[in-house]
């Protein structure tokens, strides 16, 4: 795991009187901690890439967009010497820039080359796989229906591989209205961090409308997204409250809140930090589910558990639905440094 563990944010010591936070039926207050949760292999690799680049080349190291969608990670790396920019035009000519885990379009690579930037590509290998699918299907004259969300960096990067041939379909409603030419060969691919269930609902509508629609060769929703959704589905039916640690712009974290609610959680909230937890959320709550998105360092989850213990939720059961041991090698530009 990377070194981004940083100081514990201050946890508020406000406490409700115990009588107000006791389990409604007098039963025990408990926490169900989802596993897997937190960092995936692609995030670990991307964060380490920035840290290694700073160590080896010295600050500043420019990073195009947030390396991963987590406030704490971005703030911590900024303190270490990373400079986050929105566009390669903000990077001084000839300087070194890291591309984020979400991937970039060929245009961004070309702009960086034009400005003689030294690039380190931290695109998750599972995103690169989707880019390669898009390139191959475009070369084979397919119309590609990309299931994903407009404006997300991953979607911008993937669409940039074949802008003329990719049509974005954001949800089941858009699947009902999207138009394609009758003569076109059709395939769907997807963003890696979507809700599995909503994506299948979208694809099923597309299949009914377009019987010629082909499936991608393998799942595009990545293993980490799927595993975190399976784990939260397991705890949600028994949870009076689910807390998801993750940032507002983190697609996979936001999906975890939705999935928790769809699978029976009585309430679910996303927080970046333990200090954002509102004590009114604990009224009439006996069981709290806790999970975190793929871009979230574990110390932020531990802060949430510490705060929960402070409110009387001291019993923590980890609910394990999968083991993960995938690791990716560092971006090639860093591997050769040893
Ligand atoms: C890269 C990719 O940074 P995240 O919160 O990103 P999302 O896509 O969920 O907003 O999580 C890690 C990650 C996920 N997917 C990084 Cl393509
Ligand atoms: Fe990659 Fe999936 Fe993580 S696409 S960065 S392994 S959430």
Tab-separated table of N, CA and C in Angstrom, residues 81-227:
chain	number	residue	atom	x	y	z
A	81	UNK	N	4.262	17.778	-2.771
A	81	UNK	CA	4.920	18.389	-3.927
A	81	UNK	C	4.263	18.140	-5.265
A	82	UNK	N	3.088	17.493	-5.256
A	82	UNK	CA	2.355	17.332	-6.517
A	82	UNK	C	1.586	18.621	-6.813
A	83	UNK	N	1.543	18.993	-8.088
A	83	UNK	CA	0.763	20.168	-8.494
A	83	UNK	C	-0.316	19.679	-9.458
A	84	UNK	N	-1.566	19.773	-8.996
A	84	UNK	CA	-2.679	19.254	-9.800
A	84	UNK	C	-3.169	20.339	-10.757
A	85	UNK	N	-3.291	19.979	-12.035
A	85	UNK	CA	-3.763	20.925	-13.049
A	85	UNK	C	-4.918	20.270	-13.810
A	86	UNK	N	-5.725	21.137	-14.444
A	86	UNK	CA	-6.865	20.615	-15.208
A	86	UNK	C	-6.478	20.255	-16.623
A	87	UNK	N	-5.427	20.900	-17.103
A	87	UNK	CA	-5.109	20.811	-18.523
A	87	UNK	C	-3.599	20.811	-18.719
A	88	UNK	N	-3.142	20.096	-19.722
A	88	UNK	CA	-1.692	20.064	-19.973
A	88	UNK	C	-1.138	21.448	-20.330
A	89	UNK	N	-2.006	22.355	-20.809
A	89	UNK	CA	-1.519	23.703	-21.146
A	89	UNK	C	-1.018	24.449	-19.901
A	90	UNK	N	-1.431	23.979	-18.721
A	90	UNK	CA	-0.977	24.626	-17.478
A	90	UNK	C	0.382	24.103	-17.023
A	91	UNK	N	0.890	23.079	-17.698
A	91	UNK	CA	2.184	22.495	-17.305
A	91	UNK	C	3.291	23.207	-18.082
A	92	UNK	N	4.314	23.705	-17.387
A	92	UNK	CA	5.382	24.399	-18.112
A	92	UNK	C	6.020	23.487	-19.159
A	93	UNK	N	6.348	24.081	-20.285
A	93	UNK	CA	7.016	23.370	-21.392
A	93	UNK	C	8.178	22.527	-20.835
A	94	UNK	N	8.214	21.255	-21.236
A	94	UNK	CA	9.341	20.395	-20.862
A	94	UNK	C	9.247	19.775	-19.475
A	95	UNK	N	8.228	20.153	-18.689
A	95	UNK	CA	8.123	19.611	-17.311
A	95	UNK	C	7.536	18.194	-17.341
A	96	UNK	N	7.475	17.602	-16.143
A	96	UNK	CA	7.022	16.211	-16.022
A	96	UNK	C	5.579	16.199	-15.529
A	97	UNK	N	4.731	15.389	-16.178
A	97	UNK	CA	3.315	15.331	-15.797
A	97	UNK	C	2.860	13.875	-15.697
A	98	UNK	N	2.045	13.623	-14.674
A	98	UNK	CA	1.458	12.293	-14.491
A	98	UNK	C	0.010	12.356	-14.983
A	99	UNK	N	-0.393	11.376	-15.788
A	99	UNK	CA	-1.798	11.265	-16.198
A	99	UNK	C	-2.545	10.407	-15.174
A	100	UNK	N	-3.756	10.825	-14.848
A	100	UNK	CA	-4.478	10.199	-13.729
A	100	UNK	C	-4.915	8.768	-14.053
A	101	UNK	N	-5.365	8.069	-13.000
A	101	UNK	CA	-5.775	6.660	-13.125
A	101	UNK	C	-6.960	6.483	-14.064
A	102	UNK	N	-7.707	7.589	-14.322
A	102	UNK	CA	-8.928	7.458	-15.115
A	102	UNK	C	-8.667	7.417	-16.612
A	103	UNK	N	-7.417	7.709	-17.018
A	103	UNK	CA	-7.059	7.614	-18.427
A	103	UNK	C	-7.237	8.918	-19.182
A	104	UNK	N	-6.594	9.000	-20.334
A	104	UNK	CA	-6.669	10.212	-21.166
A	104	UNK	C	-6.895	9.812	-22.620
A	105	UNK	N	-7.418	10.758	-23.387
A	105	UNK	CA	-7.652	10.500	-24.809
A	105	UNK	C	-6.345	10.694	-25.578
A	106	UNK	N	-6.266	10.192	-26.812
A	106	UNK	CA	-5.062	10.395	-27.628
A	106	UNK	C	-4.732	11.879	-27.817
A	107	UNK	N	-5.749	12.735	-27.823
A	107	UNK	CA	-5.505	14.182	-27.982
A	107	UNK	C	-4.630	14.707	-26.849
A	108	UNK	N	-4.864	14.203	-25.646
A	108	UNK	CA	-4.076	14.675	-24.496
A	108	UNK	C	-2.628	14.214	-24.633
A	109	UNK	N	-2.429	12.987	-25.082
A	109	UNK	CA	-1.053	12.521	-25.328
A	109	UNK	C	-0.381	13.423	-26.365
A	110	UNK	N	-1.128	13.773	-27.414
A	110	UNK	CA	-0.560	14.601	-28.492
A	110	UNK	C	-0.217	16.001	-27.977
A	111	UNK	N	-1.106	16.579	-27.170
A	111	UNK	CA	-0.850	17.926	-26.602
A	111	UNK	C	0.413	17.893	-25.738
A	112	UNK	N	0.562	16.819	-24.965
A	112	UNK	CA	1.737	16.706	-24.083
A	112	UNK	C	3.006	16.601	-24.923
A	113	UNK	N	2.934	15.840	-26.003
A	113	UNK	CA	4.110	15.696	-26.886
A	113	UNK	C	4.452	17.042	-27.509
A	114	UNK	N	3.428	17.783	-27.937
A	114	UNK	CA	3.634	19.121	-28.541
A	114	UNK	C	4.371	20.063	-27.594
A	115	UNK	N	4.110	19.915	-26.295
A	115	UNK	CA	4.732	20.800	-25.304
A	115	UNK	C	5.994	20.171	-24.712
A	116	UNK	N	6.461	19.077	-25.332
A	116	UNK	CA	7.682	18.363	-24.900
A	116	UNK	C	7.614	17.990	-23.420
A	117	UNK	N	6.429	17.575	-22.967
A	117	UNK	CA	6.295	17.180	-21.563
A	117	UNK	C	6.810	15.748	-21.397
A	118	UNK	N	7.418	15.487	-20.246
A	118	UNK	CA	7.804	14.115	-19.906
A	118	UNK	C	6.589	13.517	-19.199
A	119	UNK	N	6.014	12.474	-19.763
A	119	UNK	CA	4.765	11.956	-19.210
A	119	UNK	C	4.973	10.654	-18.444
A	120	UNK	N	4.182	10.504	-17.405
A	120	UNK	CA	4.089	9.236	-16.671
A	120	UNK	C	2.609	8.875	-16.709
A	121	UNK	N	2.296	7.752	-17.319
A	121	UNK	CA	0.888	7.418	-17.533
A	121	UNK	C	0.409	6.463	-16.450
A	122	UNK	N	-0.371	7.000	-15.503
A	122	UNK	CA	-0.884	6.174	-14.392
A	122	UNK	C	-2.286	5.635	-14.682
A	123	UNK	N	-2.692	5.646	-15.957
A	123	UNK	CA	-3.996	5.067	-16.311
A	123	UNK	C	-4.087	3.641	-15.787
A	124	UNK	N	-5.197	3.324	-15.136
A	124	UNK	CA	-5.371	1.949	-14.647
A	124	UNK	C	-5.329	0.985	-15.837
A	125	UNK	N	-4.599	-0.111	-15.706
A	125	UNK	CA	-4.549	-1.083	-16.820
A	125	UNK	C	-5.940	-1.584	-17.228
A	126	UNK	N	-6.902	-1.556	-16.312
A	126	UNK	CA	-8.241	-2.032	-16.669
A	126	UNK	C	-8.999	-0.995	-17.495
A	127	UNK	N	-8.576	0.253	-17.414
A	127	UNK	CA	-9.114	1.293	-18.297
A	127	UNK	C	-8.436	1.183	-19.663
A	128	UNK	N	-7.150	0.947	-19.651
A	128	UNK	CA	-6.422	0.772	-20.923
A	128	UNK	C	-7.045	-0.367	-21.730
A	129	UNK	N	-7.469	-1.409	-21.020
A	129	UNK	CA	-8.122	-2.541	-21.695
A	129	UNK	C	-9.392	-2.066	-22.431
A	130	UNK	N	-10.170	-1.188	-21.789
A	130	UNK	CA	-11.395	-0.677	-22.426
A	130	UNK	C	-11.029	0.197	-23.630
A	131	UNK	N	-9.977	1.020	-23.489
A	131	UNK	CA	-9.531	1.836	-24.628
A	131	UNK	C	-9.182	0.929	-25.814
A	132	UNK	N	-8.486	-0.172	-25.517
A	132	UNK	CA	-8.071	-1.075	-26.613
A	132	UNK	C	-9.284	-1.709	-27.287
A	133	UNK	N	-10.290	-2.046	-26.476
A	133	UNK	CA	-11.527	-2.587	-27.066
A	133	UNK	C	-12.143	-1.554	-28.003
A	134	UNK	N	-12.202	-0.305	-27.523
A	134	UNK	CA	-12.816	0.754	-28.341
A	134	UNK	C	-12.057	0.907	-29.662
A	135	UNK	N	-10.741	0.898	-29.578
A	135	UNK	CA	-9.930	1.064	-30.802
A	135	UNK	C	-10.203	-0.087	-31.769
A	136	UNK	N	-10.238	-1.315	-31.229
A	136	UNK	CA	-10.422	-2.483	-32.102
A	136	UNK	C	-11.822	-2.472	-32.740
A	137	UNK	N	-12.858	-2.179	-31.949
A	137	UNK	CA	-14.212	-2.183	-32.520
A	137	UNK	C	-14.383	-1.038	-33.523
A	138	UNK	N	-13.741	0.095	-33.255
A	138	UNK	CA	-13.829	1.213	-34.205
A	138	UNK	C	-13.156	0.822	-35.515
A	139	UNK	N	-12.009	0.157	-35.400
A	139	UNK	CA	-11.284	-0.277	-36.606
A	139	UNK	C	-12.140	-1.267	-37.412
A	140	UNK	N	-12.948	-2.066	-36.697
A	140	UNK	CA	-13.800	-3.049	-37.373
A	140	UNK	C	-15.163	-2.465	-37.753
A	141	UNK	N	-15.242	-1.127	-37.762
A	141	UNK	CA	-16.435	-0.415	-38.243
A	141	UNK	C	-17.693	-0.625	-37.414
A	142	UNK	N	-17.534	-0.821	-36.131
A	142	UNK	CA	-18.702	-0.919	-35.251
A	142	UNK	C	-19.159	0.475	-34.829
A	143	UNK	N	-20.436	0.623	-34.563
A	143	UNK	CA	-20.958	1.727	-33.745
A	143	UNK	C	-20.847	1.221	-32.307
A	144	UNK	N	-20.160	1.999	-31.453
A	144	UNK	CA	-19.904	1.556	-30.081
A	144	UNK	C	-20.821	2.327	-29.131
A	145	UNK	N	-21.652	1.606	-28.396
A	145	UNK	CA	-22.493	2.255	-27.383
A	145	UNK	C	-21.740	2.164	-26.055
A	146	UNK	N	-21.280	3.312	-25.590
A	146	UNK	CA	-20.518	3.352	-24.330
A	146	UNK	C	-21.486	3.678	-23.201
A	147	UNK	N	-21.685	2.735	-22.291
A	147	UNK	CA	-22.532	3.000	-21.130
A	147	UNK	C	-21.646	3.697	-20.099
A	148	UNK	N	-22.009	4.918	-19.765
A	148	UNK	CA	-21.171	5.695	-18.843
A	148	UNK	C	-21.760	7.071	-18.629
A	149	UNK	N	-21.093	7.866	-17.805
A	149	UNK	CA	-21.638	9.165	-17.414
A	149	UNK	C	-20.878	10.316	-18.066
A	150	UNK	N	-21.630	11.213	-18.686
A	150	UNK	CA	-21.028	12.363	-19.367
A	150	UNK	C	-20.205	13.182	-18.383
A	151	UNK	N	-19.079	13.663	-18.835
A	151	UNK	CA	-18.251	14.552	-18.024
A	151	UNK	C	-17.261	13.819	-17.144
A	152	UNK	N	-17.437	12.502	-16.939
A	152	UNK	CA	-16.446	11.782	-16.135
A	152	UNK	C	-15.172	11.630	-16.956
A	153	UNK	N	-14.028	11.798	-16.281
A	153	UNK	CA	-12.749	11.769	-17.025
A	153	UNK	C	-12.512	10.452	-17.745
A	154	UNK	N	-12.930	9.354	-17.123
A	154	UNK	CA	-12.729	8.068	-17.799
A	154	UNK	C	-13.502	8.036	-19.118
A	155	UNK	N	-14.726	8.532	-19.094
A	155	UNK	CA	-15.571	8.531	-20.293
A	155	UNK	C	-14.970	9.451	-21.360
A	156	UNK	N	-14.475	10.608	-20.928
A	156	UNK	CA	-13.850	11.524	-21.901
A	156	UNK	C	-12.656	10.848	-22.569
A	157	UNK	N	-11.861	10.132	-21.768
A	157	UNK	CA	-10.682	9.464	-22.317
A	157	UNK	C	-11.056	8.362	-23.288
A	158	UNK	N	-12.023	7.537	-22.907
A	158	UNK	CA	-12.429	6.414	-23.771
A	158	UNK	C	-13.068	6.937	-25.058
A	159	UNK	N	-13.958	7.927	-24.936
A	159	UNK	CA	-14.617	8.473	-26.142
A	159	UNK	C	-13.613	9.073	-27.103
A	160	UNK	N	-12.540	9.616	-26.533
A	160	UNK	CA	-11.508	10.240	-27.366
A	160	UNK	C	-10.783	9.259	-28.265
A	161	UNK	N	-10.896	7.965	-28.004
A	161	UNK	CA	-10.232	6.962	-28.849
A	161	UNK	C	-10.922	6.823	-30.204
A	162	UNK	N	-12.221	7.104	-30.231
A	162	UNK	CA	-12.961	6.962	-31.504
A	162	UNK	C	-14.203	7.842	-31.453
A	163	UNK	N	-14.006	9.164	-31.383
A	163	UNK	CA	-15.146	10.050	-31.128
A	163	UNK	C	-16.268	9.929	-32.152
A	164	UNK	N	-15.920	9.618	-33.377
A	164	UNK	CA	-16.967	9.536	-34.416
A	164	UNK	C	-17.828	8.287	-34.258
A	165	UNK	N	-17.266	7.275	-33.632
A	165	UNK	CA	-17.971	5.989	-33.627
A	165	UNK	C	-18.544	5.604	-32.270
A	166	UNK	N	-18.283	6.434	-31.258
A	166	UNK	CA	-18.806	6.098	-29.928
A	166	UNK	C	-20.007	6.977	-29.598
A	167	UNK	N	-21.081	6.350	-29.144
A	167	UNK	CA	-22.263	7.071	-28.671
A	167	UNK	C	-22.427	6.755	-27.190
A	168	UNK	N	-22.589	7.805	-26.389
A	168	UNK	CA	-22.718	7.627	-24.946
A	168	UNK	C	-24.174	7.319	-24.590
A	169	UNK	N	-24.359	6.305	-23.745
A	169	UNK	CA	-25.693	5.967	-23.230
A	169	UNK	C	-25.563	5.986	-21.709
A	170	UNK	N	-26.233	6.945	-21.061
A	170	UNK	CA	-25.958	7.164	-19.638
A	170	UNK	C	-26.793	6.318	-18.692
A	171	UNK	N	-27.965	5.874	-19.156
A	171	UNK	CA	-28.885	5.201	-18.226
A	171	UNK	C	-29.988	4.505	-19.023
A	172	UNK	N	-30.872	3.770	-18.332
A	172	UNK	CA	-31.948	3.073	-19.052
A	172	UNK	C	-32.806	4.027	-19.896
A	173	UNK	N	-33.041	5.235	-19.393
A	173	UNK	CA	-33.873	6.183	-20.156
A	173	UNK	C	-33.207	6.488	-21.500
A	174	UNK	N	-31.914	6.729	-21.488
A	174	UNK	CA	-31.227	7.026	-22.756
A	174	UNK	C	-31.175	5.788	-23.650
A	175	UNK	N	-31.156	4.597	-23.039
A	175	UNK	CA	-31.154	3.363	-23.855
A	175	UNK	C	-32.460	3.260	-24.642
A	176	UNK	N	-33.534	3.814	-24.078
A	176	UNK	CA	-34.833	3.751	-24.760
A	176	UNK	C	-34.915	4.703	-25.941
A	177	UNK	N	-34.055	5.725	-25.976
A	177	UNK	CA	-34.218	6.749	-27.019
A	177	UNK	C	-33.036	6.836	-27.987
A	178	UNK	N	-31.904	6.219	-27.657
A	178	UNK	CA	-30.719	6.376	-28.515
A	178	UNK	C	-31.030	5.831	-29.920
A	179	UNK	N	-30.521	6.543	-30.925
A	179	UNK	CA	-30.767	6.145	-32.315
A	179	UNK	C	-29.487	5.639	-32.941
A	180	UNK	N	-29.572	4.555	-33.693
A	180	UNK	CA	-28.418	4.090	-34.477
A	180	UNK	C	-28.918	3.753	-35.882
A	181	UNK	N	-27.984	3.685	-36.832
A	181	UNK	CA	-28.384	3.324	-38.197
A	181	UNK	C	-28.654	1.822	-38.253
A	182	UNK	N	-29.692	1.430	-38.982
A	182	UNK	CA	-30.059	0.017	-39.058
A	182	UNK	C	-28.925	-0.860	-39.575
A	183	UNK	N	-28.137	-0.294	-40.475
A	183	UNK	CA	-27.078	-1.071	-41.137
A	183	UNK	C	-25.830	-1.241	-40.258
A	184	UNK	N	-25.772	-0.531	-39.124
A	184	UNK	CA	-24.519	-0.511	-38.350
A	184	UNK	C	-24.303	-1.783	-37.537
A	185	UNK	N	-23.031	-2.255	-37.502
A	185	UNK	CA	-22.667	-3.295	-36.530
A	185	UNK	C	-22.620	-2.594	-35.167
A	186	UNK	N	-23.110	-3.257	-34.134
A	186	UNK	CA	-23.258	-2.594	-32.824
A	186	UNK	C	-22.596	-3.398	-31.715
A	187	UNK	N	-21.885	-2.710	-30.831
A	187	UNK	CA	-21.327	-3.356	-29.648
A	187	UNK	C	-21.458	-2.381	-28.485
A	188	UNK	N	-21.587	-2.915	-27.261
A	188	UNK	CA	-21.575	-2.015	-26.097
A	188	UNK	C	-20.311	-2.266	-25.283
A	189	UNK	N	-19.831	-1.206	-24.673
A	189	UNK	CA	-18.738	-1.286	-23.701
A	189	UNK	C	-19.157	-0.382	-22.533
A	190	UNK	N	-18.369	-0.322	-21.455
A	190	UNK	CA	-18.822	0.546	-20.362
A	190	UNK	C	-17.673	1.172	-19.582
A	191	UNK	N	-18.043	2.206	-18.848
A	191	UNK	CA	-17.184	2.796	-17.814
A	191	UNK	C	-16.938	1.702	-16.764
A	192	UNK	N	-15.812	1.765	-16.075
A	192	UNK	CA	-15.426	0.680	-15.159
A	192	UNK	C	-16.103	0.752	-13.787
A	193	UNK	N	-16.717	1.896	-13.460
A	193	UNK	CA	-17.149	2.105	-12.066
A	193	UNK	C	-18.659	2.275	-11.908
A	194	UNK	N	-19.426	1.678	-12.805
A	194	UNK	CA	-20.887	1.837	-12.759
A	194	UNK	C	-21.532	0.827	-11.820
A	195	UNK	N	-22.821	1.070	-11.536
A	195	UNK	CA	-23.624	0.051	-10.853
A	195	UNK	C	-23.798	-1.121	-11.825
A	196	UNK	N	-23.461	-2.324	-11.348
A	196	UNK	CA	-23.603	-3.515	-12.202
A	196	UNK	C	-25.071	-3.684	-12.594
A	197	UNK	N	-25.964	-3.530	-11.626
A	197	UNK	CA	-27.388	-3.792	-11.903
A	197	UNK	C	-27.966	-2.764	-12.869
A	198	UNK	N	-27.628	-1.476	-12.657
A	198	UNK	CA	-28.184	-0.470	-13.566
A	198	UNK	C	-27.619	-0.641	-14.964
A	199	UNK	N	-26.343	-1.021	-15.042
A	199	UNK	CA	-25.738	-1.207	-16.372
A	199	UNK	C	-26.439	-2.350	-17.104
A	200	UNK	N	-26.726	-3.439	-16.377
A	200	UNK	CA	-27.401	-4.556	-17.038
A	200	UNK	C	-28.814	-4.162	-17.459
A	201	UNK	N	-29.470	-3.315	-16.669
A	201	UNK	CA	-30.805	-2.832	-17.053
A	201	UNK	C	-30.702	-2.017	-18.348
A	202	UNK	N	-29.688	-1.167	-18.413
A	202	UNK	CA	-29.473	-0.349	-19.616
A	202	UNK	C	-29.204	-1.250	-20.820
A	203	UNK	N	-28.320	-2.234	-20.633
A	203	UNK	CA	-27.928	-3.111	-21.746
A	203	UNK	C	-29.113	-3.975	-22.188
A	204	UNK	N	-29.931	-4.412	-21.239
A	204	UNK	CA	-31.091	-5.239	-21.623
A	204	UNK	C	-32.065	-4.465	-22.505
A	205	UNK	N	-32.231	-3.178	-22.212
A	205	UNK	CA	-33.094	-2.357	-23.075
A	205	UNK	C	-32.460	-2.234	-24.463
A	206	UNK	N	-31.149	-2.016	-24.492
A	206	UNK	CA	-30.454	-1.912	-25.787
A	206	UNK	C	-30.598	-3.223	-26.572
A	207	UNK	N	-30.480	-4.352	-25.855
A	207	UNK	CA	-30.583	-5.665	-26.535
A	207	UNK	C	-31.961	-5.856	-27.160
A	208	UNK	N	-32.993	-5.421	-26.408
A	208	UNK	CA	-34.354	-5.578	-26.954
A	208	UNK	C	-34.551	-4.714	-28.187
A	209	UNK	N	-33.984	-3.505	-28.151
A	209	UNK	CA	-34.181	-2.599	-29.287
A	209	UNK	C	-33.298	-2.960	-30.468
A	210	UNK	N	-32.096	-3.486	-30.172
A	210	UNK	CA	-31.116	-3.754	-31.241
A	210	UNK	C	-30.616	-5.199	-31.112
A	211	UNK	N	-31.316	-6.147	-31.727
A	211	UNK	CA	-30.941	-7.563	-31.556
A	211	UNK	C	-29.535	-7.880	-32.053
A	212	UNK	N	-29.009	-7.045	-32.915
A	212	UNK	CA	-27.649	-7.302	-33.439
A	212	UNK	C	-26.556	-6.870	-32.452
A	213	UNK	N	-26.937	-6.302	-31.300
A	213	UNK	CA	-25.951	-5.768	-30.340
A	213	UNK	C	-25.021	-6.869	-29.822
A	214	UNK	N	-23.723	-6.634	-29.924
A	214	UNK	CA	-22.746	-7.611	-29.415
A	214	UNK	C	-22.236	-7.182	-28.038
A	215	UNK	N	-21.824	-8.178	-27.253
A	215	UNK	CA	-21.246	-7.913	-25.929
A	215	UNK	C	-19.745	-7.692	-26.049
A	216	UNK	N	-19.167	-6.960	-25.105
A	216	UNK	CA	-17.700	-6.849	-25.088
A	216	UNK	C	-17.088	-8.206	-24.738
A	217	UNK	N	-15.807	-8.405	-25.068
A	217	UNK	CA	-15.200	-9.720	-24.823
A	217	UNK	C	-15.132	-10.079	-23.337
A	218	UNK	N	-15.074	-9.095	-22.454
A	218	UNK	CA	-15.060	-9.395	-21.013
A	218	UNK	C	-15.680	-8.218	-20.270
A	219	UNK	N	-15.884	-8.400	-18.954
A	219	UNK	CA	-16.509	-7.328	-18.164
A	219	UNK	C	-15.676	-6.059	-18.216
A	220	UNK	N	-16.344	-4.922	-18.427
A	220	UNK	CA	-15.633	-3.644	-18.315
A	220	UNK	C	-15.769	-3.069	-16.911
A	221	UNK	N	-16.891	-3.327	-16.249
A	221	UNK	CA	-17.003	-2.893	-14.841
A	221	UNK	C	-15.973	-3.733	-14.084
A	222	UNK	N	-15.058	-3.049	-13.432
A	222	UNK	CA	-13.856	-3.756	-12.964
A	222	UNK	C	-14.138	-4.597	-11.722
A	223	UNK	N	-13.188	-5.444	-11.410
A	223	UNK	CA	-13.318	-6.374	-10.277
A	223	UNK	C	-13.558	-5.612	-8.969
A	224	UNK	N	-12.871	-4.470	-8.797
A	224	UNK	CA	-12.958	-3.740	-7.523
A	224	UNK	C	-14.343	-3.123	-7.358
A	225	UNK	N	-14.859	-2.530	-8.429
A	225	UNK	CA	-16.210	-1.969	-8.395
A	225	UNK	C	-17.207	-3.072	-8.060
A	226	UNK	N	-17.089	-4.203	-8.743
A	226	UNK	CA	-18.051	-5.295	-8.531
A	226	UNK	C	-17.938	-5.833	-7.101
A	227	UNK	N	-16.727	-6.066	-6.640
A	227	UNK	CA	-16.560	-6.641	-5.292
A	227	UNK	C	-17.112	-5.724	-4.207
